[in-house]
Coordinates of N, CA and C and ligand atoms in Angstrom, one line a residue:
M1 N 44.9 -32.8 -59.9 CA 45.9 -32.6 -58.9 C 45.7 -33.6 -57.8
Y2 N 46.8 -34.3 -57.5 CA 46.8 -35.3 -56.4 C 46.9 -34.5 -55.0
Q3 N 46.4 -35.1 -54.0 CA 46.6 -34.6 -52.6 C 47.2 -35.8 -51.8
L4 N 48.3 -35.5 -51.2 CA 48.9 -36.6 -50.4 C 48.8 -36.2 -48.9
Y5 N 48.1 -37.0 -48.1 CA 48.1 -36.9 -46.7 C 49.3 -37.6 -46.2
Y6 N 50.2 -36.9 -45.5 CA 51.5 -37.4 -45.2 C 52.0 -36.9 -43.8
S7 N 53.0 -37.7 -43.3 CA 53.7 -37.2 -42.1 C 55.2 -37.5 -42.4
P8 N 56.0 -36.5 -42.0 CA 57.4 -36.6 -42.3 C 58.1 -38.0 -41.9
S9 N 58.9 -38.5 -42.8 CA 59.7 -39.7 -42.4 C 58.9 -41.0 -42.3
T10 N 57.6 -41.0 -42.6 CA 56.8 -42.2 -42.4 C 56.6 -42.9 -43.7
A11 N 55.6 -43.8 -43.8 CA 55.3 -44.6 -45.0 C 54.8 -43.7 -46.1
S12 N 54.5 -42.5 -45.9 CA 54.1 -41.6 -47.0 C 55.3 -41.2 -47.8
L13 N 56.5 -41.4 -47.3 CA 57.7 -40.8 -48.0 C 57.9 -41.4 -49.4
A14 N 57.6 -42.7 -49.5 CA 57.8 -43.3 -50.8 C 56.9 -42.7 -51.9
V15 N 55.6 -42.4 -51.4 CA 54.7 -41.8 -52.3 C 55.1 -40.4 -52.7
H16 N 55.5 -39.7 -51.7 CA 56.0 -38.3 -51.9 C 57.1 -38.3 -52.9
W17 N 58.0 -39.3 -52.7 CA 59.2 -39.4 -53.6 C 58.8 -39.7 -55.0
L18 N 57.8 -40.6 -55.2 CA 57.4 -41.0 -56.5 C 56.7 -39.8 -57.2
L19 N 55.9 -39.1 -56.4 CA 55.2 -37.9 -57.0 C 56.2 -36.9 -57.6
I20 N 57.3 -36.7 -56.8 CA 58.4 -35.8 -57.3 C 59.0 -36.4 -58.6
E21 N 59.3 -37.7 -58.6 CA 59.9 -38.3 -59.7 C 59.0 -38.2 -61.0
L22 N 57.7 -38.3 -60.7 CA 56.8 -38.2 -61.9 C 56.5 -36.8 -62.4
S23 N 57.0 -35.8 -61.6 CA 56.7 -34.4 -62.0 C 55.3 -34.1 -62.3
V24 N 54.4 -34.7 -61.4 CA 53.0 -34.4 -61.6 C 52.6 -33.4 -60.5
P25 N 51.5 -32.6 -60.7 CA 51.1 -31.7 -59.7 C 50.5 -32.4 -58.5
F26 N 50.9 -32.0 -57.3 CA 50.3 -32.5 -56.1 C 50.4 -31.5 -55.0
E27 N 49.5 -31.8 -54.0 CA 49.5 -30.9 -52.8 C 49.7 -31.8 -51.6
L28 N 50.5 -31.3 -50.6 CA 50.7 -32.1 -49.4 C 49.8 -31.6 -48.3
V29 N 49.2 -32.6 -47.6 CA 48.4 -32.2 -46.5 C 49.0 -32.9 -45.2
L30 N 49.6 -32.1 -44.4 CA 50.3 -32.6 -43.2 C 49.3 -33.3 -42.3
T31 N 49.6 -34.6 -42.0 CA 48.8 -35.4 -41.1 C 49.8 -35.9 -40.1
D32 N 50.1 -35.1 -39.1 CA 51.2 -35.4 -38.2 C 51.0 -36.5 -37.3
T33 N 51.6 -37.6 -37.5 CA 51.4 -38.8 -36.6 C 51.9 -38.5 -35.2
A34 N 52.8 -37.5 -35.1 CA 53.4 -37.2 -33.7 C 52.3 -36.6 -32.9
T35 N 51.3 -36.0 -33.5 CA 50.2 -35.4 -32.7 C 48.9 -36.2 -32.8
G36 N 49.0 -37.3 -33.5 CA 47.8 -38.2 -33.6 C 46.8 -37.8 -34.6
A37 N 47.2 -36.9 -35.5 CA 46.2 -36.4 -36.5 C 45.6 -37.5 -37.4
Q38 N 46.3 -38.6 -37.5 CA 45.8 -39.7 -38.3 C 44.6 -40.5 -37.7
K39 N 44.3 -40.1 -36.4 CA 43.1 -40.7 -35.8 C 42.0 -39.7 -35.7
H40 N 42.1 -38.6 -36.3 CA 41.0 -37.6 -36.3 C 39.8 -38.1 -37.1
P41 N 38.6 -38.0 -36.6 CA 37.4 -38.5 -37.3 C 37.4 -38.1 -38.8
D42 N 37.8 -36.9 -39.1 CA 37.7 -36.5 -40.5 C 38.7 -37.3 -41.4
Y43 N 39.9 -37.6 -40.8 CA 40.9 -38.3 -41.5 C 40.4 -39.8 -41.6
L44 N 39.8 -40.3 -40.6 CA 39.4 -41.7 -40.6 C 38.3 -42.0 -41.7
K45 N 37.6 -40.9 -42.1 CA 36.7 -41.1 -43.2 C 37.5 -41.4 -44.5
L46 N 38.7 -40.9 -44.6 CA 39.5 -41.1 -45.8 C 40.3 -42.4 -45.7
N47 N 40.8 -42.7 -44.5 CA 41.6 -43.9 -44.2 C 41.2 -44.5 -42.9
P48 N 40.2 -45.5 -43.0 CA 39.7 -46.0 -41.8 C 40.7 -46.8 -40.9
S49 N 41.9 -47.1 -41.5 CA 42.9 -47.7 -40.6 C 43.6 -46.7 -39.7
G50 N 43.4 -45.4 -40.0 CA 44.1 -44.4 -39.2 C 45.6 -44.3 -39.3
V51 N 46.1 -44.5 -40.6 CA 47.5 -44.5 -40.8 C 47.8 -43.6 -42.0
V52 N 49.0 -43.1 -42.2 CA 49.4 -42.5 -43.4 C 50.2 -43.5 -44.2
P53 N 50.2 -43.4 -45.5 CA 49.6 -42.3 -46.4 C 48.2 -42.5 -46.8
T54 N 47.6 -41.4 -47.3 CA 46.4 -41.5 -48.1 C 46.6 -40.6 -49.3
L55 N 46.3 -41.1 -50.5 CA 46.4 -40.2 -51.7 C 45.0 -40.0 -52.3
I56 N 44.7 -38.8 -52.5 CA 43.4 -38.5 -53.2 C 43.6 -38.5 -54.7
V57 N 42.9 -39.4 -55.3 CA 43.0 -39.6 -56.8 C 41.7 -39.3 -57.4
D58 N 41.6 -38.3 -58.2 CA 40.3 -38.0 -58.8 C 39.2 -37.9 -57.8
G59 N 39.5 -37.3 -56.7 CA 38.5 -37.0 -55.6 C 38.3 -38.1 -54.7
A60 N 38.9 -39.3 -54.9 CA 38.6 -40.4 -54.0 C 39.9 -40.9 -53.3
P61 N 39.8 -41.2 -52.0 CA 41.0 -41.6 -51.2 C 41.5 -43.0 -51.6
V62 N 42.8 -43.2 -51.7 CA 43.4 -44.5 -51.9 C 44.4 -44.7 -50.8
C63 N 44.3 -45.8 -50.1 CA 45.2 -46.2 -49.0 C 46.1 -47.3 -49.3
E64 N 47.1 -47.5 -48.4 CA 48.1 -48.6 -48.5 C 49.2 -48.1 -49.5
V65 N 50.4 -47.9 -48.9 CA 51.5 -47.4 -49.7 C 51.8 -48.2 -50.9
A66 N 51.9 -49.5 -50.8 CA 52.3 -50.2 -52.0 C 51.2 -50.1 -53.1
A67 N 49.9 -50.1 -52.7 CA 48.9 -50.0 -53.7 C 48.9 -48.6 -54.4
I68 N 49.2 -47.6 -53.6 CA 49.3 -46.2 -54.1 C 50.5 -46.1 -55.1
L69 N 51.6 -46.7 -54.8 CA 52.8 -46.6 -55.7 C 52.5 -47.4 -57.0
M70 N 51.8 -48.5 -56.9 CA 51.5 -49.3 -58.1 C 50.5 -48.5 -59.0
L71 N 49.5 -47.9 -58.3 CA 48.5 -47.1 -59.1 C 49.2 -46.0 -59.8
L72 N 50.0 -45.2 -59.0 CA 50.7 -44.1 -59.7 C 51.6 -44.5 -60.8
A73 N 52.3 -45.6 -60.6 CA 53.2 -46.1 -61.7 C 52.4 -46.5 -62.9
E74 N 51.2 -47.0 -62.7 CA 50.4 -47.4 -63.9 C 49.7 -46.2 -64.5
R75 N 49.3 -45.2 -63.7 CA 48.7 -44.0 -64.3 C 49.7 -43.2 -65.1
H76 N 51.0 -43.3 -64.7 CA 52.0 -42.5 -65.4 C 53.0 -43.5 -66.0
A77 N 52.5 -44.4 -66.8 CA 53.3 -45.5 -67.3 C 54.5 -45.1 -68.1
E78 N 54.4 -43.9 -68.7 CA 55.5 -43.4 -69.5 C 56.8 -43.2 -68.7
A79 N 56.6 -43.0 -67.4 CA 57.8 -42.8 -66.6 C 58.6 -44.1 -66.3
G80 N 57.9 -45.2 -66.5 CA 58.6 -46.5 -66.5 C 58.8 -47.1 -65.1
F81 N 58.0 -46.7 -64.1 CA 58.3 -47.2 -62.7 C 57.6 -48.6 -62.5
A82 N 56.8 -49.1 -63.5 CA 56.3 -50.4 -63.4 C 56.5 -51.1 -64.7
P83 N 57.1 -52.3 -64.7 CA 57.2 -53.0 -66.0 C 55.8 -53.4 -66.5
P84 N 55.4 -53.1 -67.7 CA 54.1 -53.4 -68.2 C 53.7 -54.8 -68.2
S85 N 52.5 -55.1 -68.2 CA 52.0 -56.5 -68.3 C 52.7 -57.1 -69.6
G86 N 53.3 -58.3 -69.4 CA 53.9 -59.0 -70.5 C 55.4 -58.7 -70.5
A87 N 55.9 -57.7 -69.8 CA 57.4 -57.5 -69.8 C 58.1 -58.5 -68.9
A88 N 59.3 -58.8 -69.3 CA 60.1 -59.8 -68.6 C 60.2 -59.6 -67.1
E89 N 60.3 -58.4 -66.7 CA 60.4 -58.1 -65.2 C 59.1 -58.0 -64.4
R90 N 58.0 -58.2 -65.1 CA 56.7 -58.0 -64.5 C 56.5 -58.8 -63.2
A91 N 56.8 -60.1 -63.4 CA 56.6 -61.1 -62.3 C 57.4 -60.7 -61.1
A92 N 58.7 -60.3 -61.3 CA 59.6 -59.9 -60.2 C 59.1 -58.7 -59.6
Y93 N 58.6 -57.7 -60.4 CA 58.1 -56.5 -59.8 C 56.9 -56.7 -58.9
L94 N 56.0 -57.5 -59.3 CA 54.8 -57.8 -58.5 C 55.2 -58.6 -57.2
Q95 N 56.2 -59.5 -57.4 CA 56.6 -60.3 -56.2 C 57.3 -59.3 -55.2
W96 N 58.2 -58.4 -55.7 CA 58.9 -57.5 -54.7 C 57.9 -56.6 -54.0
M97 N 57.0 -56.0 -54.8 CA 56.0 -55.1 -54.2 C 55.2 -55.8 -53.1
V98 N 54.8 -57.0 -53.4 CA 53.9 -57.7 -52.4 C 54.8 -58.1 -51.2
Y99 N 56.0 -58.6 -51.5 CA 56.9 -59.0 -50.4 C 57.2 -57.8 -49.4
L100 N 57.5 -56.7 -50.0 CA 57.8 -55.5 -49.2 C 56.6 -55.0 -48.4
A101 N 55.4 -55.2 -49.0 CA 54.2 -54.7 -48.3 C 53.7 -55.7 -47.3
N102 N 53.8 -57.0 -47.6 CA 53.2 -57.9 -46.6 C 54.2 -58.7 -45.8
T103 N 55.5 -58.6 -46.0 CA 56.5 -59.2 -45.1 C 57.3 -58.1 -44.4
V104 N 57.9 -57.2 -45.2 CA 58.8 -56.2 -44.6 C 58.1 -55.2 -43.8
M105 N 57.0 -54.6 -44.3 CA 56.3 -53.6 -43.6 C 55.7 -54.1 -42.2
P106 N 55.1 -55.3 -42.2 CA 54.6 -55.8 -40.9 C 55.8 -56.0 -39.9
A107 N 56.9 -56.4 -40.4 CA 58.1 -56.6 -39.5 C 58.5 -55.3 -38.8
F108 N 58.4 -54.2 -39.7 CA 58.7 -52.9 -39.1 C 57.6 -52.4 -38.2
R109 N 56.4 -52.7 -38.6 CA 55.3 -52.3 -37.7 C 55.5 -52.9 -36.3
A110 N 55.9 -54.2 -36.3 CA 56.1 -54.8 -35.0 C 57.3 -54.2 -34.3
W111 N 58.3 -53.7 -35.0 CA 59.5 -53.1 -34.4 C 59.1 -51.7 -33.8
F112 N 58.4 -51.0 -34.5 CA 58.0 -49.6 -34.1 C 56.8 -49.6 -33.1
Y113 N 55.9 -50.6 -33.2 CA 54.7 -50.6 -32.3 C 54.6 -52.0 -31.7
P114 N 55.6 -52.4 -30.9 CA 55.6 -53.8 -30.4 C 54.4 -54.1 -29.5
H115 N 53.8 -53.1 -28.8 CA 52.7 -53.3 -27.9 C 51.4 -53.8 -28.7
E116 N 51.4 -53.5 -30.0 CA 50.2 -53.9 -30.8 C 50.1 -55.4 -30.9
W117 N 51.2 -56.1 -30.8 CA 51.3 -57.5 -31.1 C 51.1 -58.4 -29.8
A118 N 51.6 -57.9 -28.7 CA 51.5 -58.7 -27.5 C 51.3 -57.9 -26.2
G119 N 50.7 -56.7 -26.4 CA 50.5 -55.9 -25.2 C 51.8 -55.3 -24.6
E120 N 51.6 -54.4 -23.6 CA 52.8 -53.8 -23.0 C 53.8 -54.9 -22.4
A121 N 53.2 -55.9 -21.8 CA 54.0 -56.9 -21.2 C 54.9 -57.7 -22.2
G122 N 54.5 -57.7 -23.4 CA 55.2 -58.5 -24.4 C 56.1 -57.8 -25.3
T123 N 56.3 -56.5 -25.0 CA 57.1 -55.7 -26.0 C 58.5 -56.1 -26.2
E124 N 59.2 -56.6 -25.1 CA 60.6 -57.0 -25.3 C 60.7 -58.2 -26.2
A125 N 59.8 -59.2 -26.1 CA 59.9 -60.3 -27.0 C 59.6 -59.9 -28.4
V126 N 58.6 -59.1 -28.6 CA 58.2 -58.7 -30.0 C 59.4 -57.9 -30.6
T127 N 60.0 -57.0 -29.8 CA 61.1 -56.2 -30.4 C 62.3 -57.2 -30.8
A128 N 62.6 -58.2 -30.0 CA 63.7 -59.1 -30.3 C 63.3 -59.9 -31.6
T129 N 62.0 -60.3 -31.6 CA 61.6 -61.1 -32.8 C 61.6 -60.3 -34.1
S130 N 61.1 -59.1 -34.0 CA 61.0 -58.3 -35.2 C 62.4 -57.9 -35.7
R131 N 63.3 -57.6 -34.7 CA 64.7 -57.3 -35.1 C 65.3 -58.5 -35.9
A132 N 65.1 -59.7 -35.4 CA 65.6 -60.9 -36.1 C 65.0 -61.1 -37.5
R133 N 63.7 -60.8 -37.5 CA 63.0 -60.9 -38.8 C 63.5 -59.9 -39.8
I134 N 63.7 -58.7 -39.4 CA 64.2 -57.6 -40.3 C 65.6 -58.0 -40.7
E135 N 66.5 -58.5 -39.8 CA 67.8 -58.8 -40.2 C 67.8 -60.0 -41.2
A136 N 66.9 -60.9 -41.0 CA 66.8 -62.0 -42.0 C 66.3 -61.5 -43.4
I137 N 65.5 -60.5 -43.3 CA 65.1 -59.9 -44.6 C 66.2 -59.2 -45.3
W138 N 67.1 -58.5 -44.5 CA 68.3 -57.9 -45.2 C 69.2 -59.0 -45.7
D139 N 69.3 -60.1 -45.0 CA 70.1 -61.2 -45.6 C 69.6 -61.6 -47.0
R140 N 68.3 -61.7 -47.0 CA 67.7 -62.2 -48.3 C 67.9 -61.2 -49.4
I141 N 67.6 -59.9 -49.1 CA 67.7 -58.9 -50.1 C 69.2 -58.7 -50.5
D142 N 70.1 -58.7 -49.6 CA 71.5 -58.6 -49.9 C 72.0 -59.7 -50.8
A143 N 71.5 -60.9 -50.6 CA 71.9 -62.0 -51.5 C 71.3 -61.8 -52.8
H144 N 70.1 -61.3 -52.9 CA 69.4 -61.1 -54.2 C 70.2 -60.0 -55.0
L145 N 70.5 -58.9 -54.3 CA 71.2 -57.8 -55.0 C 72.6 -58.3 -55.5
G146 N 73.2 -59.2 -54.7 CA 74.5 -59.7 -55.1 C 74.4 -60.6 -56.4
D147 N 73.2 -61.2 -56.6 CA 73.1 -62.1 -57.7 C 72.6 -61.4 -59.0
Q148 N 72.2 -60.2 -58.8 CA 71.5 -59.5 -59.9 C 72.5 -59.0 -61.0
D149 N 72.1 -58.9 -62.2 CA 73.0 -58.4 -63.3 C 73.1 -56.9 -63.2
G150 N 72.0 -56.2 -62.8 CA 72.0 -54.8 -62.7 C 72.0 -54.3 -61.2
P151 N 71.9 -53.0 -61.0 CA 72.0 -52.5 -59.6 C 70.7 -52.5 -58.8
Y152 N 69.6 -52.8 -59.5 CA 68.2 -52.6 -58.8 C 67.6 -53.9 -58.5
L153 N 66.5 -53.8 -57.7 CA 65.8 -55.1 -57.4 C 65.4 -55.9 -58.6
L154 N 65.1 -55.2 -59.7 CA 64.7 -56.0 -60.9 C 65.8 -56.1 -61.9
G155 N 67.0 -55.8 -61.4 CA 68.2 -55.9 -62.3 C 68.5 -54.5 -62.8
A156 N 68.5 -54.4 -64.2 CA 68.9 -53.2 -64.8 C 67.9 -52.1 -64.6
R157 N 66.6 -52.4 -64.3 CA 65.5 -51.5 -64.4 C 65.1 -50.9 -63.0
L158 N 65.1 -49.6 -62.9 CA 64.6 -49.0 -61.6 C 63.1 -49.1 -61.7
S159 N 62.5 -49.4 -60.5 CA 61.0 -49.5 -60.5 C 60.5 -48.9 -59.1
A160 N 59.2 -48.8 -59.0 CA 58.6 -48.4 -57.8 C 59.0 -49.2 -56.6
A161 N 59.4 -50.5 -56.8 CA 59.8 -51.4 -55.8 C 61.1 -50.9 -55.1
D162 N 61.9 -50.2 -55.9 CA 63.2 -49.7 -55.3 C 62.9 -48.5 -54.4
L163 N 61.9 -47.7 -54.7 CA 61.5 -46.6 -53.9 C 61.0 -47.1 -52.5
L164 N 60.1 -48.1 -52.6 CA 59.6 -48.7 -51.4 C 60.7 -49.4 -50.6
A165 N 61.5 -50.1 -51.2 CA 62.6 -50.8 -50.5 C 63.6 -49.8 -49.8
T166 N 63.9 -48.8 -50.5 CA 64.8 -47.7 -50.0 C 64.2 -47.1 -48.7
M167 N 62.9 -46.8 -48.8 CA 62.2 -46.2 -47.7 C 62.3 -47.1 -46.5
L168 N 62.1 -48.4 -46.7 CA 62.1 -49.4 -45.6 C 63.5 -49.5 -45.1
M169 N 64.5 -49.5 -45.9 CA 65.9 -49.6 -45.5 C 66.2 -48.4 -44.6
R170 N 65.7 -47.3 -45.0 CA 66.0 -46.0 -44.2 C 65.4 -46.2 -42.8
W171 N 64.3 -46.9 -42.7 CA 63.6 -47.0 -41.4 C 64.5 -47.8 -40.4
S172 N 65.5 -48.5 -40.9 CA 66.4 -49.3 -40.1 C 67.6 -48.5 -39.5
R173 N 67.6 -47.2 -39.9 CA 68.8 -46.4 -39.6 C 69.2 -46.3 -38.1
N174 N 68.2 -46.4 -37.2 CA 68.6 -46.4 -35.8 C 68.5 -47.7 -35.1
M175 N 68.5 -48.8 -35.9 CA 68.5 -50.1 -35.4 C 69.9 -50.6 -35.0
P176 N 70.1 -51.6 -34.2 CA 71.4 -52.0 -33.8 C 72.2 -52.4 -35.1
R177 N 71.6 -53.0 -36.1 CA 72.3 -53.3 -37.3 C 71.5 -52.8 -38.5
P178 N 71.7 -51.5 -38.9 CA 71.0 -50.9 -40.0 C 71.3 -51.7 -41.3
A179 N 70.4 -51.5 -42.2 CA 70.5 -52.2 -43.5 C 71.9 -51.9 -44.2
T180 N 72.4 -50.8 -43.9 CA 73.7 -50.4 -44.6 C 74.9 -51.3 -44.1
V181 N 74.7 -52.1 -43.1 CA 75.7 -53.1 -42.7 C 75.9 -54.1 -43.7
W182 N 74.9 -54.4 -44.5 CA 75.0 -55.5 -45.5 C 75.6 -54.9 -46.8
P183 N 76.7 -55.4 -47.3 CA 77.5 -54.8 -48.3 C 76.8 -54.5 -49.6
N184 N 76.0 -55.5 -50.1 CA 75.3 -55.2 -51.4 C 74.2 -54.2 -51.2
I185 N 73.5 -54.2 -50.0 CA 72.5 -53.2 -49.8 C 73.2 -51.8 -49.6
A186 N 74.4 -51.8 -49.0 CA 75.1 -50.5 -48.9 C 75.4 -49.9 -50.3
R187 N 75.8 -50.7 -51.2 CA 76.1 -50.3 -52.5 C 74.8 -49.8 -53.2
Y188 N 73.8 -50.6 -53.0 CA 72.5 -50.2 -53.6 C 72.0 -48.9 -53.1
L189 N 72.1 -48.7 -51.8 CA 71.7 -47.4 -51.2 C 72.5 -46.2 -51.6
S190 N 73.8 -46.5 -51.8 CA 74.6 -45.3 -52.3 C 74.0 -44.8 -53.7
R191 N 73.6 -45.8 -54.5 CA 73.1 -45.4 -55.8 C 71.7 -44.7 -55.6
M192 N 70.9 -45.3 -54.8 CA 69.5 -44.7 -54.5 C 69.6 -43.3 -53.9
R193 N 70.6 -43.2 -53.0 CA 70.8 -41.9 -52.3 C 71.3 -40.8 -53.2
A194 N 71.9 -41.2 -54.3 CA 72.4 -40.2 -55.3 C 71.2 -39.6 -56.1
M195 N 70.0 -40.2 -56.0 CA 68.9 -39.6 -56.8 C 68.5 -38.3 -56.3
P196 N 68.5 -37.2 -57.1 CA 68.2 -35.9 -56.6 C 66.8 -35.9 -56.0
S197 N 65.9 -36.7 -56.5 CA 64.5 -36.7 -56.0 C 64.4 -37.2 -54.5
L198 N 65.3 -38.1 -54.1 CA 65.3 -38.6 -52.8 C 65.8 -37.4 -51.8
R199 N 66.9 -36.7 -52.3 CA 67.3 -35.6 -51.5 C 66.2 -34.5 -51.4
E200 N 65.5 -34.3 -52.5 CA 64.4 -33.3 -52.5 C 63.3 -33.7 -51.5
V201 N 63.0 -35.0 -51.5 CA 61.9 -35.3 -50.5 C 62.4 -35.1 -49.1
H202 N 63.7 -35.4 -48.8 CA 64.2 -35.1 -47.5 C 64.1 -33.6 -47.2
V203 N 64.5 -32.8 -48.1 CA 64.4 -31.3 -47.9 C 62.9 -30.9 -47.6
R204 N 62.0 -31.4 -48.5 CA 60.6 -31.0 -48.4 C 60.0 -31.5 -47.1
E205 N 60.5 -32.6 -46.5 CA 59.9 -33.2 -45.3 C 60.7 -32.7 -44.1
G206 N 61.7 -31.9 -44.3 CA 62.5 -31.4 -43.2 C 63.4 -32.4 -42.6
L207 N 63.9 -33.4 -43.3 CA 64.7 -34.5 -42.8 C 66.2 -34.2 -43.1
T208 N 67.0 -34.4 -42.1 CA 68.4 -34.1 -42.4 C 69.3 -35.3 -42.2
D209 N 68.8 -36.4 -41.5 CA 69.6 -37.5 -41.2 C 69.6 -38.5 -42.4
W210 N 70.5 -39.4 -42.4 CA 70.6 -40.6 -43.3 C 71.0 -40.3 -44.7
I211 N 70.4 -39.2 -45.3 CA 70.6 -39.0 -46.8 C 72.1 -38.9 -47.2
D212 N 72.9 -38.4 -46.3 CA 74.3 -38.3 -46.6 C 75.2 -39.5 -46.1
G213 N 74.5 -40.5 -45.6 CA 75.2 -41.7 -45.2 C 75.6 -41.7 -43.7
Ligands
GSH301 N1 49.5 -50.8 -44.2 C1 49.7 -49.4 -44.2 C2 50.7 -49.0 -43.0 C3 51.0 -47.6 -42.9 C4 51.6 -47.3 -41.6 O1 51.9 -48.1 -40.7 N2 51.8 -46.0 -41.3 C5 52.4 -45.5 -40.1 C6 53.5 -44.5 -40.3 S1 54.9 -45.3 -41.0 C7 51.3 -44.7 -39.3 O2 50.5 -44.1 -39.9 N3 51.4 -44.8 -38.0 C8 50.5 -44.2 -37.1 C9 49.6 -45.1 -36.4 O3 49.6 -46.3 -36.6 O4 48.7 -44.6 -35.6 C10 50.3 -48.9 -45.5 O5 50.9 -49.7 -46.2 O6 50.0 -47.8 -45.9

């Protein structure tokens, strides 16, 4: 049985979503970032970065949302969320997972926590820069989706990268130009939002906004 340390609407959502898709047994442990639970000494023993998510796998903590998604996709390979080694889409899958984790997530981290980058005095500049970076990311992903043969990041094949991308696109919902402004992304999100498991994760996390567009 997996245990997911989560907080509603945060980076744990993609893991929660994949666990539902995989139909595997799991338990949720609320680690409410609104109350600072992610900085409690007991939680820091599991995740020294003091962030969610953490997934307990065979009794040991695993951190970093992209790593957790890739691990789950591999452990439950029959569900097809990761193209196997040697598959044509494998390189694109790895590229998108790493791009989402090391380019898109840090841009959002800067948007949501601008003081971390330049102190309180620099928040305005960091907010402006991170907004521009995020919009450039949507330009790139929108162009990619427009060029694809199929509806997903990897083309015809749905993968864990789509769950991570959708979660990140959702994070832009209150920005001046949310990801849905880009037409190919809007089409992509209509399809992703039609997945019953995404609606289910919204219900389970008590989220009512965005899912209906
Ligand atoms: N690199 C981490 C980042 C996770 C992250 O930034 N989580 C946010 C929620 S979306 C968090 O826990 N924020 C609370 C904090 O930083 O104190 C990952 O990929 O798992």
